[in-house]
Amino acid sequence: MKTVNYYFVRHGQTLFNRYRHLQGWSDSPLTEKGVADAKHAGDLLTDVNFANIYCSDTTRAIKTARYINAQNQHPKNEKEIEMISAFREQFFGYFEGANSVETEFKLYQQHSTVEPTLNAMTAMHGIKVAIDIWKDVDPFHDAESYDEIVTRLKQGLDYTFKKAQDGDHLLVVSHGTLIRILTSMFNDQIDVSHSPRNGSVTELQLTENSGQINTLVKLLKYKKEA
């Protein structure tokens, strides 16, 4: 039975992360700390011989992937790093670029959480409910729903899994909310009420059944610290 090992890394800190602005499909450059985050992740994974390296098509993910690759003892040619839009962050629609603290307060205050934040809402009602509110409140309804994100994430997993050989190690540089959703999909016993830290590593193994991904063997780590 084919088994593939995935290493999902959250990109390094960006200016929008630092200034607390919502950053889904929008982008901003890595900070000095963000570069250090990426290099730290590279140090953690330096011994892993990746068959393929993937990242979302945002600049912050691409640059993080390049820093990790440069730290690796078995580096790939940068041209071999494949950008996949399926691994993008949640799209916040109308709220892209807005202050995250102020926006979360407006979105969640009516739901009587202990504190009107994404993390508190996720802890109380689950990540699906917390994410779907964005689409409901968006005046254009352009923000992604939980199911829309899951659909494209599964497409990305299916594509990368089919390309891989049994026992391959794959690097995927992605985003905080996407990794939380990935974790909730395969192991709902893991607390995803807080986002993984910039530069942290989440590992999982996938197996096949008739060429389709359908079973998580084991969610190995959900590291909140890089």
GROMACS .gro file of C-alpha atoms in nm:
model
  226
    1MET     CA    1   0.000   0.000   0.000
    2LYS     CA    2   0.142   0.334  -0.108
    3THR     CA    3   0.235   0.572   0.174
    4VAL     CA    4   0.344   0.933   0.128
    5ASN     CA    5   0.490   1.157   0.400
    6TYR     CA    6   0.389   1.523   0.397
    7TYR     CA    7   0.560   1.810   0.579
    8PHE     CA    8   0.335   2.116   0.583
    9VAL     CA    9   0.519   2.433   0.685
   10ARG     CA   10   0.354   2.764   0.758
   11HIS     CA   11   0.535   3.047   0.577
   12GLY     CA   12   0.758   3.287   0.770
   13GLN     CA   13   0.621   3.602   0.931
   14THR     CA   14   0.518   3.880   0.692
   15LEU     CA   15   0.454   4.251   0.733
   16PHE     CA   16   0.078   4.187   0.740
   17ASN     CA   17   0.128   3.924   1.012
   18ARG     CA   18   0.326   4.174   1.215
   19TYR     CA   19   0.074   4.455   1.167
   20ARG     CA   20  -0.226   4.223   1.224
   21HIS     CA   21  -0.383   4.262   0.881
   22LEU     CA   22  -0.588   3.988   0.715
   23GLN     CA   23  -0.379   3.817   0.453
   24GLY     CA   24  -0.548   3.546   0.253
   25TRP     CA   25  -0.493   3.571  -0.121
   26SER     CA   26  -0.335   3.914  -0.077
   27ASP     CA   27   0.036   3.920  -0.003
   28SER     CA   28   0.314   4.105   0.176
   29PRO     CA   29   0.689   4.047   0.206
   30LEU     CA   30   0.864   3.840   0.470
   31THR     CA   31   1.000   4.035   0.764
   32GLU     CA   32   1.348   3.980   0.905
   33LYS     CA   33   1.185   3.746   1.156
   34GLY     CA   34   1.002   3.578   0.867
   35VAL     CA   35   1.332   3.494   0.700
   36ALA     CA   36   1.456   3.354   1.030
   37ASP     CA   37   1.134   3.149   1.061
   38ALA     CA   38   1.193   2.999   0.718
   39LYS     CA   39   1.557   2.919   0.788
   40HIS     CA   40   1.463   2.760   1.121
   41ALA     CA   41   1.216   2.535   0.942
   42GLY     CA   42   1.494   2.454   0.698
   43ASP     CA   43   1.718   2.353   0.987
   44LEU     CA   44   1.445   2.127   1.129
   45LEU     CA   45   1.404   1.955   0.792
   46THR     CA   46   1.764   1.967   0.672
   47ASP     CA   47   1.805   1.587   0.672
   48VAL     CA   48   1.481   1.511   0.488
   49ASN     CA   49   1.535   1.415   0.126
   50PHE     CA   50   1.228   1.562  -0.044
   51ALA     CA   51   1.110   1.396  -0.363
   52ASN     CA   52   0.913   1.711  -0.446
   53ILE     CA   53   0.872   2.059  -0.303
   54TYR     CA   54   0.540   2.240  -0.331
   55CYS     CA   55   0.412   2.575  -0.212
   56SER     CA   56   0.112   2.799  -0.258
   57ASP     CA   57   0.147   3.060  -0.531
   58THR     CA   58   0.187   3.350  -0.286
   59THR     CA   59   0.522   3.525  -0.266
   60ARG     CA   60   0.553   3.459   0.108
   61ALA     CA   61   0.516   3.084   0.055
   62ILE     CA   62   0.747   3.075  -0.246
   63LYS     CA   63   1.027   3.257  -0.064
   64THR     CA   64   0.986   3.041   0.246
   65ALA     CA   65   1.012   2.728   0.030
   66ARG     CA   66   1.331   2.861  -0.127
   67TYR     CA   67   1.491   2.929   0.211
   68ILE     CA   68   1.398   2.581   0.335
   69ASN     CA   69   1.536   2.424   0.019
   70ALA     CA   70   1.861   2.618   0.053
   71GLN     CA   71   1.908   2.476   0.407
   72ASN     CA   72   1.849   2.118   0.292
   73GLN     CA   73   2.128   1.865   0.254
   74HIS     CA   74   1.959   1.742  -0.064
   75PRO     CA   75   1.850   2.070  -0.229
   76LYS     CA   76   1.638   2.075  -0.543
   77ASN     CA   77   1.685   2.314  -0.830
   78GLU     CA   78   1.467   2.618  -0.753
   79LYS     CA   79   1.292   2.567  -1.086
   80GLU     CA   80   1.164   2.233  -0.954
   81ILE     CA   81   0.967   2.399  -0.672
   82GLU     CA   82   0.606   2.375  -0.788
   83MET     CA   83   0.349   2.642  -0.703
   84ILE     CA   84  -0.004   2.512  -0.644
   85SER     CA   85  -0.297   2.748  -0.592
   86ALA     CA   86  -0.489   2.472  -0.409
   87PHE     CA   87  -0.257   2.530  -0.111
   88ARG     CA   88  -0.342   2.901  -0.080
   89GLU     CA   89  -0.468   3.054   0.241
   90GLN     CA   90  -0.838   3.114   0.306
   91PHE     CA   91  -0.973   3.393   0.087
   92PHE     CA   92  -1.121   3.665   0.307
   93GLY     CA   93  -1.303   3.837   0.021
   94TYR     CA   94  -1.421   4.188   0.113
   95PHE     CA   95  -1.210   4.177   0.431
   96GLU     CA   96  -0.873   4.118   0.261
   97GLY     CA   97  -0.612   4.355   0.405
   98ALA     CA   98  -0.835   4.479   0.689
   99ASN     CA   99  -0.715   4.491   1.048
  100SER     CA  100  -0.772   4.140   1.182
  101VAL     CA  101  -0.846   4.237   1.544
  102GLU     CA  102  -1.111   4.494   1.452
  103THR     CA  103  -1.267   4.273   1.184
  104GLU     CA  104  -1.289   3.963   1.402
  105PHE     CA  105  -1.453   4.170   1.676
  106LYS     CA  106  -1.722   4.292   1.434
  107LEU     CA  107  -1.780   3.943   1.292
  108TYR     CA  108  -1.794   3.747   1.614
  109GLN     CA  109  -1.932   3.982   1.882
  110GLN     CA  110  -2.291   3.883   1.804
  111HIS     CA  111  -2.216   3.516   1.868
  112SER     CA  112  -2.157   3.563   2.243
  113THR     CA  113  -1.811   3.411   2.257
  114VAL     CA  114  -1.594   3.471   2.561
  115GLU     CA  115  -1.392   3.694   2.336
  116PRO     CA  116  -1.491   3.789   1.979
  117THR     CA  117  -1.200   3.625   1.796
  118LEU     CA  118  -1.150   3.351   1.539
  119ASN     CA  119  -0.966   3.143   1.798
  120ALA     CA  120  -1.244   3.169   2.057
  121MET     CA  121  -1.513   3.095   1.800
  122THR     CA  122  -1.318   2.791   1.678
  123ALA     CA  123  -1.276   2.663   2.034
  124MET     CA  124  -1.649   2.696   2.105
  125HIS     CA  125  -1.812   2.598   1.776
  126GLY     CA  126  -1.545   2.438   1.558
  127ILE     CA  127  -1.342   2.574   1.270
  128LYS     CA  128  -1.612   2.514   1.006
  129VAL     CA  129  -1.860   2.742   1.183
  130ALA     CA  130  -1.590   3.002   1.248
  131ILE     CA  131  -1.487   3.017   0.882
  132ASP     CA  132  -1.836   3.008   0.730
  133ILE     CA  133  -1.926   3.328   0.914
  134TRP     CA  134  -1.680   3.518   0.694
  135LYS     CA  135  -1.872   3.423   0.380
  136ASP     CA  136  -2.209   3.496   0.542
  137VAL     CA  137  -2.106   3.845   0.655
  138ASP     CA  138  -1.907   3.941   0.344
  139PRO     CA  139  -2.135   4.187   0.155
  140PHE     CA  140  -2.012   4.034  -0.173
  141HIS     CA  141  -2.011   3.676  -0.039
  142ASP     CA  142  -1.669   3.632  -0.201
  143ALA     CA  143  -1.498   3.501   0.113
  144GLU     CA  144  -1.443   3.126   0.099
  145SER     CA  145  -1.654   2.882   0.296
  146TYR     CA  146  -1.505   2.589   0.484
  147ASP     CA  147  -1.630   2.344   0.221
  148GLU     CA  148  -1.483   2.549  -0.063
  149ILE     CA  149  -1.143   2.545   0.104
  150VAL     CA  150  -1.165   2.171   0.177
  151THR     CA  151  -1.254   2.099  -0.186
  152ARG     CA  152  -0.945   2.268  -0.326
  153LEU     CA  153  -0.722   2.134  -0.049
  154LYS     CA  154  -0.830   1.779  -0.137
  155GLN     CA  155  -0.752   1.853  -0.501
  156GLY     CA  156  -0.400   1.959  -0.403
  157LEU     CA  157  -0.349   1.648  -0.191
  158ASP     CA  158  -0.483   1.421  -0.464
  159TYR     CA  159  -0.256   1.578  -0.726
  160THR     CA  160   0.061   1.558  -0.516
  161PHE     CA  161  -0.020   1.208  -0.389
  162LYS     CA  162  -0.069   1.068  -0.738
  163LYS     CA  163   0.266   1.213  -0.851
  164ALA     CA  164   0.452   1.064  -0.553
  165GLN     CA  165   0.610   0.722  -0.517
  166ASP     CA  166   0.565   0.495  -0.216
  167GLY     CA  167   0.768   0.628   0.077
  168ASP     CA  168   0.828   0.972  -0.075
  169HIS     CA  169   0.872   1.279   0.146
  170LEU     CA  170   0.698   1.594   0.022
  171LEU     CA  171   0.740   1.951   0.143
  172VAL     CA  172   0.437   2.180   0.120
  173VAL     CA  173   0.476   2.544   0.226
  174SER     CA  174   0.132   2.680   0.301
  175HIS     CA  175  -0.064   2.893   0.548
  176GLY     CA  176  -0.197   2.896   0.902
  177THR     CA  177  -0.570   2.853   0.845
  178LEU     CA  178  -0.519   2.598   0.570
  179ILE     CA  179  -0.304   2.386   0.802
  180ARG     CA  180  -0.569   2.413   1.074
  181ILE     CA  181  -0.830   2.288   0.826
  182LEU     CA  182  -0.599   2.009   0.710
  183THR     CA  183  -0.560   1.899   1.070
  184SER     CA  184  -0.934   1.915   1.143
  185MET     CA  185  -1.007   1.707   0.830
  186PHE     CA  186  -0.796   1.416   0.944
  187ASN     CA  187  -0.802   1.432   1.323
  188ASP     CA  188  -1.082   1.625   1.489
  189GLN     CA  189  -0.938   1.540   1.831
  190ILE     CA  190  -0.654   1.788   1.784
  191ASP     CA  191  -0.715   2.141   1.909
  192VAL     CA  192  -0.696   2.385   1.619
  193SER     CA  193  -0.825   2.686   1.808
  194HIS     CA  194  -0.484   2.849   1.763
  195SER     CA  195  -0.294   2.881   1.439
  196PRO     CA  196   0.041   2.704   1.400
  197ARG     CA  197   0.333   2.941   1.440
  198ASN     CA  198   0.513   3.087   1.140
  199GLY     CA  199   0.778   2.837   1.034
  200SER     CA  200   0.622   2.546   1.226
  201VAL     CA  201   0.601   2.196   1.079
  202THR     CA  202   0.291   1.976   1.064
  203GLU     CA  203   0.360   1.620   0.950
  204LEU     CA  204   0.116   1.361   0.819
  205GLN     CA  205   0.116   1.031   0.632
  206LEU     CA  206  -0.136   0.940   0.366
  207THR     CA  207  -0.209   0.598   0.220
  208GLU     CA  208  -0.404   0.495  -0.087
  209ASN     CA  209  -0.694   0.272  -0.168
  210SER     CA  210  -0.742   0.208  -0.538
  211GLY     CA  211  -0.532   0.512  -0.617
  212GLN     CA  212  -0.738   0.751  -0.406
  213ILE     CA  213  -0.642   0.928  -0.085
  214ASN     CA  214  -0.888   0.823   0.180
  215THR     CA  215  -0.705   0.734   0.499
  216LEU     CA  216  -0.484   0.924   0.736
  217VAL     CA  217  -0.252   0.672   0.895
  218LYS     CA  218  -0.129   0.903   1.165
  219LEU     CA  219  -0.108   1.274   1.225
  220LEU     CA  220   0.243   1.277   1.363
  221LYS     CA  221   0.288   1.631   1.488
  222TYR     CA  222   0.099   1.956   1.518
  223LYS     CA  223   0.375   2.187   1.631
  224LYS     CA  224   0.271   2.525   1.763
  225GLU     CA  225   0.635   2.620   1.799
  226ALA     CA  226   0.889   2.614   1.518
   0.00000   0.00000   0.00000
